[in-house]
Amino acid sequence: MEKRFYLSDTDKRLGGVCGGLAEYFGIDSLIIRIIFVVLVLGYGTGILAYILLWLLAPKHNAIR
């Protein structure tokens, strides 16, 4: 089975991006959220990356 990235329906705070990335990589979503916060505070790129992933990534239930 091919591994694909989807927005999470169950593990989401805003758009499901961090939860989806955590499911894809098999790690805790808190780690992904911390990475995004560091990117936002350190470089400002976290906001752009999050918005792009939110807009471009398919929802998990779109395939079902």
PDB file of N, CA, C and O in Angstrom:
ATOM      1  N   MET A   1       0.837  -1.180   0.000  1.00  0.00           N
ATOM      2  CA  MET A   1       0.000   0.000   0.000  1.00  0.00           C
ATOM      3  C   MET A   1       0.882   1.242   0.000  1.00  0.00           C
ATOM      4  O   MET A   1       1.829   1.349   0.767  1.00  0.00           O
ATOM      5  N   GLU A   2       0.547   2.209  -0.840  1.00  0.00           N
ATOM      6  CA  GLU A   2       1.319   3.435  -0.955  1.00  0.00           C
ATOM      7  C   GLU A   2       1.017   4.373   0.212  1.00  0.00           C
ATOM      8  O   GLU A   2      -0.135   4.588   0.565  1.00  0.00           O
ATOM      9  N   LYS A   3       2.075   4.908   0.792  1.00  0.00           N
ATOM     10  CA  LYS A   3       1.941   5.827   1.916  1.00  0.00           C
ATOM     11  C   LYS A   3       1.705   7.230   1.369  1.00  0.00           C
ATOM     12  O   LYS A   3       2.460   7.715   0.531  1.00  0.00           O
ATOM     13  N   ARG A   4       0.610   7.891   1.813  1.00  0.00           N
ATOM     14  CA  ARG A   4       0.272   9.223   1.329  1.00  0.00           C
ATOM     15  C   ARG A   4      -0.023  10.148   2.498  1.00  0.00           C
ATOM     16  O   ARG A   4      -0.463   9.720   3.544  1.00  0.00           O
ATOM     17  N   PHE A   5       0.207  11.430   2.267  1.00  0.00           N
ATOM     18  CA  PHE A   5      -0.055  12.455   3.274  1.00  0.00           C
ATOM     19  C   PHE A   5      -1.458  13.014   3.083  1.00  0.00           C
ATOM     20  O   PHE A   5      -1.853  13.381   1.983  1.00  0.00           O
ATOM     21  N   TYR A   6      -2.215  13.046   4.174  1.00  0.00           N
ATOM     22  CA  TYR A   6      -3.550  13.626   4.198  1.00  0.00           C
ATOM     23  C   TYR A   6      -3.672  14.526   5.419  1.00  0.00           C
ATOM     24  O   TYR A   6      -2.983  14.318   6.416  1.00  0.00           O
ATOM     25  N   LEU A   7      -4.579  15.473   5.357  1.00  0.00           N
ATOM     26  CA  LEU A   7      -4.921  16.250   6.549  1.00  0.00           C
ATOM     27  C   LEU A   7      -5.627  15.321   7.522  1.00  0.00           C
ATOM     28  O   LEU A   7      -6.451  14.501   7.122  1.00  0.00           O
ATOM     29  N   SER A   8      -5.321  15.444   8.780  1.00  0.00           N
ATOM     30  CA  SER A   8      -5.924  14.572   9.785  1.00  0.00           C
ATOM     31  C   SER A   8      -7.336  15.037  10.136  1.00  0.00           C
ATOM     32  O   SER A   8      -7.592  16.225  10.297  1.00  0.00           O
ATOM     33  N   ASP A   9      -8.241  14.074  10.237  1.00  0.00           N
ATOM     34  CA  ASP A   9      -9.603  14.367  10.685  1.00  0.00           C
ATOM     35  C   ASP A   9      -9.729  14.292  12.197  1.00  0.00           C
ATOM     36  O   ASP A   9     -10.600  14.911  12.783  1.00  0.00           O
ATOM     37  N   THR A  10      -8.849  13.535  12.820  1.00  0.00           N
ATOM     38  CA  THR A  10      -8.986  13.277  14.249  1.00  0.00           C
ATOM     39  C   THR A  10      -8.003  14.061  15.109  1.00  0.00           C
ATOM     40  O   THR A  10      -8.330  14.459  16.210  1.00  0.00           O
ATOM     41  N   ASP A  11      -6.784  14.263  14.622  1.00  0.00           N
ATOM     42  CA  ASP A  11      -5.742  14.934  15.399  1.00  0.00           C
ATOM     43  C   ASP A  11      -5.487  16.310  14.797  1.00  0.00           C
ATOM     44  O   ASP A  11      -4.530  16.511  14.060  1.00  0.00           O
ATOM     45  N   LYS A  12      -6.385  17.253  15.090  1.00  0.00           N
ATOM     46  CA  LYS A  12      -6.202  18.587  14.527  1.00  0.00           C
ATOM     47  C   LYS A  12      -6.577  19.647  15.537  1.00  0.00           C
ATOM     48  O   LYS A  12      -7.438  19.463  16.381  1.00  0.00           O
ATOM     49  N   ARG A  13      -5.878  20.763  15.445  1.00  0.00           N
ATOM     50  CA  ARG A  13      -6.180  21.932  16.260  1.00  0.00           C
ATOM     51  C   ARG A  13      -6.739  23.042  15.374  1.00  0.00           C
ATOM     52  O   ARG A  13      -7.648  23.735  15.732  1.00  0.00           O
ATOM     53  N   LEU A  14      -6.148  23.178  14.183  1.00  0.00           N
ATOM     54  CA  LEU A  14      -6.583  24.218  13.259  1.00  0.00           C
ATOM     55  C   LEU A  14      -7.012  23.586  11.939  1.00  0.00           C
ATOM     56  O   LEU A  14      -8.185  23.564  11.619  1.00  0.00           O
ATOM     57  N   GLY A  15      -6.086  23.061  11.190  1.00  0.00           N
ATOM     58  CA  GLY A  15      -6.427  22.526   9.884  1.00  0.00           C
ATOM     59  C   GLY A  15      -6.123  21.058   9.702  1.00  0.00           C
ATOM     60  O   GLY A  15      -6.477  20.474   8.691  1.00  0.00           O
ATOM     61  N   GLY A  16      -5.434  20.437  10.640  1.00  0.00           N
ATOM     62  CA  GLY A  16      -5.101  19.024  10.523  1.00  0.00           C
ATOM     63  C   GLY A  16      -3.754  18.751   9.878  1.00  0.00           C
ATOM     64  O   GLY A  16      -3.410  17.600   9.633  1.00  0.00           O
ATOM     65  N   VAL A  17      -2.992  19.807   9.618  1.00  0.00           N
ATOM     66  CA  VAL A  17      -1.689  19.645   8.966  1.00  0.00           C
ATOM     67  C   VAL A  17      -0.709  18.910   9.878  1.00  0.00           C
ATOM     68  O   VAL A  17      -0.088  17.925   9.467  1.00  0.00           O
ATOM     69  N   CYS A  18      -0.562  19.365  11.100  1.00  0.00           N
ATOM     70  CA  CYS A  18       0.396  18.739  12.024  1.00  0.00           C
ATOM     71  C   CYS A  18       0.001  17.298  12.332  1.00  0.00           C
ATOM     72  O   CYS A  18       0.861  16.415  12.376  1.00  0.00           O
ATOM     73  N   GLY A  19      -1.268  17.061  12.533  1.00  0.00           N
ATOM     74  CA  GLY A  19      -1.731  15.695  12.778  1.00  0.00           C
ATOM     75  C   GLY A  19      -1.490  14.793  11.588  1.00  0.00           C
ATOM     76  O   GLY A  19      -1.097  13.641  11.736  1.00  0.00           O
ATOM     77  N   GLY A  20      -1.712  15.318  10.392  1.00  0.00           N
ATOM     78  CA  GLY A  20      -1.473  14.542   9.179  1.00  0.00           C
ATOM     79  C   GLY A  20      -0.001  14.224   8.977  1.00  0.00           C
ATOM     80  O   GLY A  20       0.359  13.107   8.605  1.00  0.00           O
ATOM     81  N   LEU A  21       0.854  15.210   9.228  1.00  0.00           N
ATOM     82  CA  LEU A  21       2.294  14.968   9.119  1.00  0.00           C
ATOM     83  C   LEU A  21       2.762  13.952  10.159  1.00  0.00           C
ATOM     84  O   LEU A  21       3.601  13.101   9.872  1.00  0.00           O
ATOM     85  N   ALA A  22       2.212  14.051  11.359  1.00  0.00           N
ATOM     86  CA  ALA A  22       2.582  13.099  12.410  1.00  0.00           C
ATOM     87  C   ALA A  22       2.159  11.676  12.035  1.00  0.00           C
ATOM     88  O   ALA A  22       2.924  10.730  12.236  1.00  0.00           O
ATOM     89  N   GLU A  23       0.969  11.523  11.476  1.00  0.00           N
ATOM     90  CA  GLU A  23       0.521  10.199  11.029  1.00  0.00           C
ATOM     91  C   GLU A  23       1.405   9.682   9.901  1.00  0.00           C
ATOM     92  O   GLU A  23       1.753   8.508   9.865  1.00  0.00           O
ATOM     93  N   TYR A  24       1.766  10.551   8.979  1.00  0.00           N
ATOM     94  CA  TYR A  24       2.598  10.161   7.840  1.00  0.00           C
ATOM     95  C   TYR A  24       3.970   9.670   8.294  1.00  0.00           C
ATOM     96  O   TYR A  24       4.469   8.659   7.816  1.00  0.00           O
ATOM     97  N   PHE A  25       4.604  10.414   9.215  1.00  0.00           N
ATOM     98  CA  PHE A  25       5.939  10.058   9.678  1.00  0.00           C
ATOM     99  C   PHE A  25       5.937   9.091  10.861  1.00  0.00           C
ATOM    100  O   PHE A  25       6.989   8.612  11.275  1.00  0.00           O
ATOM    101  N   GLY A  26       4.777   8.827  11.446  1.00  0.00           N
ATOM    102  CA  GLY A  26       4.681   7.884  12.553  1.00  0.00           C
ATOM    103  C   GLY A  26       5.254   8.416  13.854  1.00  0.00           C
ATOM    104  O   GLY A  26       5.848   7.659  14.622  1.00  0.00           O
ATOM    105  N   ILE A  27       5.091   9.726  14.095  1.00  0.00           N
ATOM    106  CA  ILE A  27       5.587  10.322  15.334  1.00  0.00           C
ATOM    107  C   ILE A  27       4.451  11.087  16.014  1.00  0.00           C
ATOM    108  O   ILE A  27       3.370  11.246  15.452  1.00  0.00           O
ATOM    109  N   ASP A  28       4.721  11.567  17.202  1.00  0.00           N
ATOM    110  CA  ASP A  28       3.730  12.315  17.965  1.00  0.00           C
ATOM    111  C   ASP A  28       3.497  13.682  17.322  1.00  0.00           C
ATOM    112  O   ASP A  28       4.435  14.360  16.897  1.00  0.00           O
ATOM    113  N   SER A  29       2.254  14.104  17.254  1.00  0.00           N
ATOM    114  CA  SER A  29       1.930  15.386  16.624  1.00  0.00           C
ATOM    115  C   SER A  29       2.490  16.577  17.402  1.00  0.00           C
ATOM    116  O   SER A  29       2.712  17.642  16.823  1.00  0.00           O
ATOM    117  N   LEU A  30       2.757  16.409  18.681  1.00  0.00           N
ATOM    118  CA  LEU A  30       3.355  17.489  19.467  1.00  0.00           C
ATOM    119  C   LEU A  30       4.731  17.870  18.921  1.00  0.00           C
ATOM    120  O   LEU A  30       5.086  19.046  18.881  1.00  0.00           O
ATOM    121  N   ILE A  31       5.484  16.897  18.459  1.00  0.00           N
ATOM    122  CA  ILE A  31       6.804  17.167  17.887  1.00  0.00           C
ATOM    123  C   ILE A  31       6.668  18.023  16.627  1.00  0.00           C
ATOM    124  O   ILE A  31       7.409  18.995  16.443  1.00  0.00           O
ATOM    125  N   ILE A  32       5.712  17.698  15.784  1.00  0.00           N
ATOM    126  CA  ILE A  32       5.478  18.475  14.560  1.00  0.00           C
ATOM    127  C   ILE A  32       5.042  19.892  14.920  1.00  0.00           C
ATOM    128  O   ILE A  32       5.498  20.863  14.313  1.00  0.00           O
ATOM    129  N   ARG A  33       4.176  20.021  15.913  1.00  0.00           N
ATOM    130  CA  ARG A  33       3.716  21.352  16.327  1.00  0.00           C
ATOM    131  C   ARG A  33       4.872  22.205  16.856  1.00  0.00           C
ATOM    132  O   ARG A  33       4.963  23.399  16.579  1.00  0.00           O
ATOM    133  N   ILE A  34       5.761  21.589  17.613  1.00  0.00           N
ATOM    134  CA  ILE A  34       6.931  22.309  18.126  1.00  0.00           C
ATOM    135  C   ILE A  34       7.822  22.762  16.971  1.00  0.00           C
ATOM    136  O   ILE A  34       8.319  23.888  16.967  1.00  0.00           O
ATOM    137  N   ILE A  35       8.000  21.911  15.978  1.00  0.00           N
ATOM    138  CA  ILE A  35       8.806  22.279  14.811  1.00  0.00           C
ATOM    139  C   ILE A  35       8.191  23.479  14.101  1.00  0.00           C
ATOM    140  O   ILE A  35       8.898  24.420  13.716  1.00  0.00           O
ATOM    141  N   PHE A  36       6.862  23.482  13.921  1.00  0.00           N
ATOM    142  CA  PHE A  36       6.209  24.616  13.275  1.00  0.00           C
ATOM    143  C   PHE A  36       6.365  25.898  14.100  1.00  0.00           C
ATOM    144  O   PHE A  36       6.598  26.970  13.535  1.00  0.00           O
ATOM    145  N   VAL A  37       6.265  25.803  15.415  1.00  0.00           N
ATOM    146  CA  VAL A  37       6.435  26.989  16.260  1.00  0.00           C
ATOM    147  C   VAL A  37       7.854  27.531  16.133  1.00  0.00           C
ATOM    148  O   VAL A  37       8.058  28.746  16.019  1.00  0.00           O
ATOM    149  N   VAL A  38       8.841  26.643  16.116  1.00  0.00           N
ATOM    150  CA  VAL A  38      10.234  27.073  15.963  1.00  0.00           C
ATOM    151  C   VAL A  38      10.425  27.747  14.607  1.00  0.00           C
ATOM    152  O   VAL A  38      11.091  28.786  14.505  1.00  0.00           O
ATOM    153  N   LEU A  39       9.837  27.180  13.557  1.00  0.00           N
ATOM    154  CA  LEU A  39       9.954  27.787  12.228  1.00  0.00           C
ATOM    155  C   LEU A  39       9.276  29.152  12.168  1.00  0.00           C
ATOM    156  O   LEU A  39       9.765  30.071  11.511  1.00  0.00           O
ATOM    157  N   VAL A  40       8.153  29.295  12.853  1.00  0.00           N
ATOM    158  CA  VAL A  40       7.459  30.587  12.870  1.00  0.00           C
ATOM    159  C   VAL A  40       8.272  31.618  13.631  1.00  0.00           C
ATOM    160  O   VAL A  40       8.484  32.737  13.155  1.00  0.00           O
ATOM    161  N   LEU A  41       8.731  31.263  14.807  1.00  0.00           N
ATOM    162  CA  LEU A  41       9.460  32.218  15.640  1.00  0.00           C
ATOM    163  C   LEU A  41      10.877  32.484  15.131  1.00  0.00           C
ATOM    164  O   LEU A  41      11.375  33.602  15.249  1.00  0.00           O
ATOM    165  N   GLY A  42      11.507  31.469  14.576  1.00  0.00           N
ATOM    166  CA  GLY A  42      12.889  31.615  14.161  1.00  0.00           C
ATOM    167  C   GLY A  42      13.065  32.178  12.769  1.00  0.00           C
ATOM    168  O   GLY A  42      13.924  33.021  12.530  1.00  0.00           O
ATOM    169  N   TYR A  43      12.248  31.725  11.852  1.00  0.00           N
ATOM    170  CA  TYR A  43      12.464  32.094  10.457  1.00  0.00           C
ATOM    171  C   TYR A  43      11.236  32.697   9.784  1.00  0.00           C
ATOM    172  O   TYR A  43      11.336  33.272   8.712  1.00  0.00           O
ATOM    173  N   GLY A  44      10.071  32.518  10.359  1.00  0.00           N
ATOM    174  CA  GLY A  44       8.850  33.026   9.765  1.00  0.00           C
ATOM    175  C   GLY A  44       8.289  32.166   8.648  1.00  0.00           C
ATOM    176  O   GLY A  44       7.245  32.467   8.098  1.00  0.00           O
ATOM    177  N   THR A  45       8.986  31.091   8.313  1.00  0.00           N
ATOM    178  CA  THR A  45       8.543  30.240   7.206  1.00  0.00           C
ATOM    179  C   THR A  45       7.474  29.242   7.614  1.00  0.00           C
ATOM    180  O   THR A  45       6.822  28.658   6.755  1.00  0.00           O
ATOM    181  N   GLY A  46       7.300  29.032   8.895  1.00  0.00           N
ATOM    182  CA  GLY A  46       6.324  28.055   9.363  1.00  0.00           C
ATOM    183  C   GLY A  46       4.900  28.415   8.982  1.00  0.00           C
ATOM    184  O   GLY A  46       4.099  27.551   8.637  1.00  0.00           O
ATOM    185  N   ILE A  47       4.577  29.688   9.006  1.00  0.00           N
ATOM    186  CA  ILE A  47       3.216  30.119   8.663  1.00  0.00           C
ATOM    187  C   ILE A  47       2.933  29.839   7.196  1.00  0.00           C
ATOM    188  O   ILE A  47       1.893  29.282   6.847  1.00  0.00           O
ATOM    189  N   LEU A  48       3.864  30.196   6.331  1.00  0.00           N
ATOM    190  CA  LEU A  48       3.692  29.962   4.901  1.00  0.00           C
ATOM    191  C   LEU A  48       3.599  28.467   4.598  1.00  0.00           C
ATOM    192  O   LEU A  48       2.730  28.027   3.840  1.00  0.00           O
ATOM    193  N   ALA A  49       4.469  27.674   5.202  1.00  0.00           N
ATOM    194  CA  ALA A  49       4.451  26.225   4.987  1.00  0.00           C
ATOM    195  C   ALA A  49       3.133  25.625   5.455  1.00  0.00           C
ATOM    196  O   ALA A  49       2.540  24.787   4.762  1.00  0.00           O
ATOM    197  N   TYR A  50       2.659  26.043   6.624  1.00  0.00           N
ATOM    198  CA  TYR A  50       1.410  25.515   7.159  1.00  0.00           C
ATOM    199  C   TYR A  50       0.240  25.857   6.241  1.00  0.00           C
ATOM    200  O   TYR A  50      -0.581  25.001   5.923  1.00  0.00           O
ATOM    201  N   ILE A  51       0.163  27.112   5.809  1.00  0.00           N
ATOM    202  CA  ILE A  51      -0.945  27.536   4.950  1.00  0.00           C
ATOM    203  C   ILE A  51      -0.917  26.793   3.617  1.00  0.00           C
ATOM    204  O   ILE A  51      -1.956  26.336   3.124  1.00  0.00           O
ATOM    205  N   LEU A  52       0.260  26.647   3.030  1.00  0.00           N
ATOM    206  CA  LEU A  52       0.362  25.920   1.762  1.00  0.00           C
ATOM    207  C   LEU A  52      -0.058  24.460   1.906  1.00  0.00           C
ATOM    208  O   LEU A  52      -0.794  23.928   1.073  1.00  0.00           O
ATOM    209  N   LEU A  53       0.403  23.811   2.969  1.00  0.00           N
ATOM    210  CA  LEU A  53       0.004  22.421   3.197  1.00  0.00           C
ATOM    211  C   LEU A  53      -1.493  22.305   3.453  1.00  0.00           C
ATOM    212  O   LEU A  53      -2.152  21.383   2.976  1.00  0.00           O
ATOM    213  N   TRP A  54      -2.034  23.244   4.183  1.00  0.00           N
ATOM    214  CA  TRP A  54      -3.463  23.240   4.497  1.00  0.00           C
ATOM    215  C   TRP A  54      -4.297  23.380   3.226  1.00  0.00           C
ATOM    216  O   TRP A  54      -5.314  22.719   3.037  1.00  0.00           O
ATOM    217  N   LEU A  55      -3.867  24.241   2.331  1.00  0.00           N
ATOM    218  CA  LEU A  55      -4.614  24.484   1.102  1.00  0.00           C
ATOM    219  C   LEU A  55      -4.422  23.389   0.052  1.00  0.00           C
ATOM    220  O   LEU A  55      -5.345  23.077  -0.700  1.00  0.00           O
ATOM    221  N   LEU A  56      -3.234  22.799  -0.020  1.00  0.00           N
ATOM    222  CA  LEU A  56      -2.911  21.877  -1.095  1.00  0.00           C
ATOM    223  C   LEU A  56      -3.093  20.399  -0.749  1.00  0.00           C
ATOM    224  O   LEU A  56      -3.281  19.580  -1.652  1.00  0.00           O
ATOM    225  N   ALA A  57      -3.027  20.053   0.516  1.00  0.00           N
ATOM    226  CA  ALA A  57      -3.122  18.648   0.909  1.00  0.00           C
ATOM    227  C   ALA A  57      -4.573  18.169   0.865  1.00  0.00           C
ATOM    228  O   ALA A  57      -5.483  18.908   1.238  1.00  0.00           O
ATOM    229  N   PRO A  58      -4.777  16.937   0.414  1.00  0.00           N
ATOM    230  CA  PRO A  58      -6.144  16.416   0.389  1.00  0.00           C
ATOM    231  C   PRO A  58      -6.618  16.020   1.780  1.00  0.00           C
ATOM    232  O   PRO A  58      -5.823  15.674   2.649  1.00  0.00           O
ATOM    233  N   LYS A  59      -7.918  16.100   1.973  1.00  0.00           N
ATOM    234  CA  LYS A  59      -8.499  15.619   3.221  1.00  0.00           C
ATOM    235  C   LYS A  59      -8.533  14.105   3.185  1.00  0.00           C
ATOM    236  O   LYS A  59      -8.678  13.509   2.137  1.00  0.00           O
ATOM    237  N   HIS A  60      -8.432  13.500   4.356  1.00  0.00           N
ATOM    238  CA  HIS A  60      -8.374  12.040   4.432  1.00  0.00           C
ATOM    239  C   HIS A  60      -9.644  11.385   3.906  1.00  0.00           C
ATOM    240  O   HIS A  60      -9.588  10.367   3.249  1.00  0.00           O
ATOM    241  N   ASN A  61     -10.799  11.968   4.162  1.00  0.00           N
ATOM    242  CA  ASN A  61     -12.049  11.349   3.745  1.00  0.00           C
ATOM    243  C   ASN A  61     -12.399  11.648   2.296  1.00  0.00           C
ATOM    244  O   ASN A  61     -13.393  11.174   1.793  1.00  0.00           O
ATOM    245  N   ALA A  62     -11.586  12.416   1.565  1.00  0.00           N
ATOM    246  CA  ALA A  62     -11.860  12.742   0.168  1.00  0.00           C
ATOM    247  C   ALA A  62     -11.689  11.529  -0.732  1.00  0.00           C
ATOM    248  O   ALA A  62     -12.301  11.438  -1.787  1.00  0.00           O
ATOM    249  N   ILE A  63     -10.887  10.555  -0.317  1.00  0.00           N
ATOM    250  CA  ILE A  63     -10.612   9.378  -1.131  1.00  0.00           C
ATOM    251  C   ILE A  63     -11.648   8.277  -0.877  1.00  0.00           C
ATOM    252  O   ILE A  63     -11.928   7.462  -1.715  1.00  0.00           O
ATOM    253  N   ARG A  64     -12.224   8.246   0.292  1.00  0.00           N
ATOM    254  CA  ARG A  64     -13.135   7.163   0.668  1.00  0.00           C
ATOM    255  C   ARG A  64     -14.400   7.147  -0.125  1.00  0.00           C
ATOM    256  O   ARG A  64     -14.987   7.939  -0.618  1.00  0.00           O
TER     257      ARG A  64
END
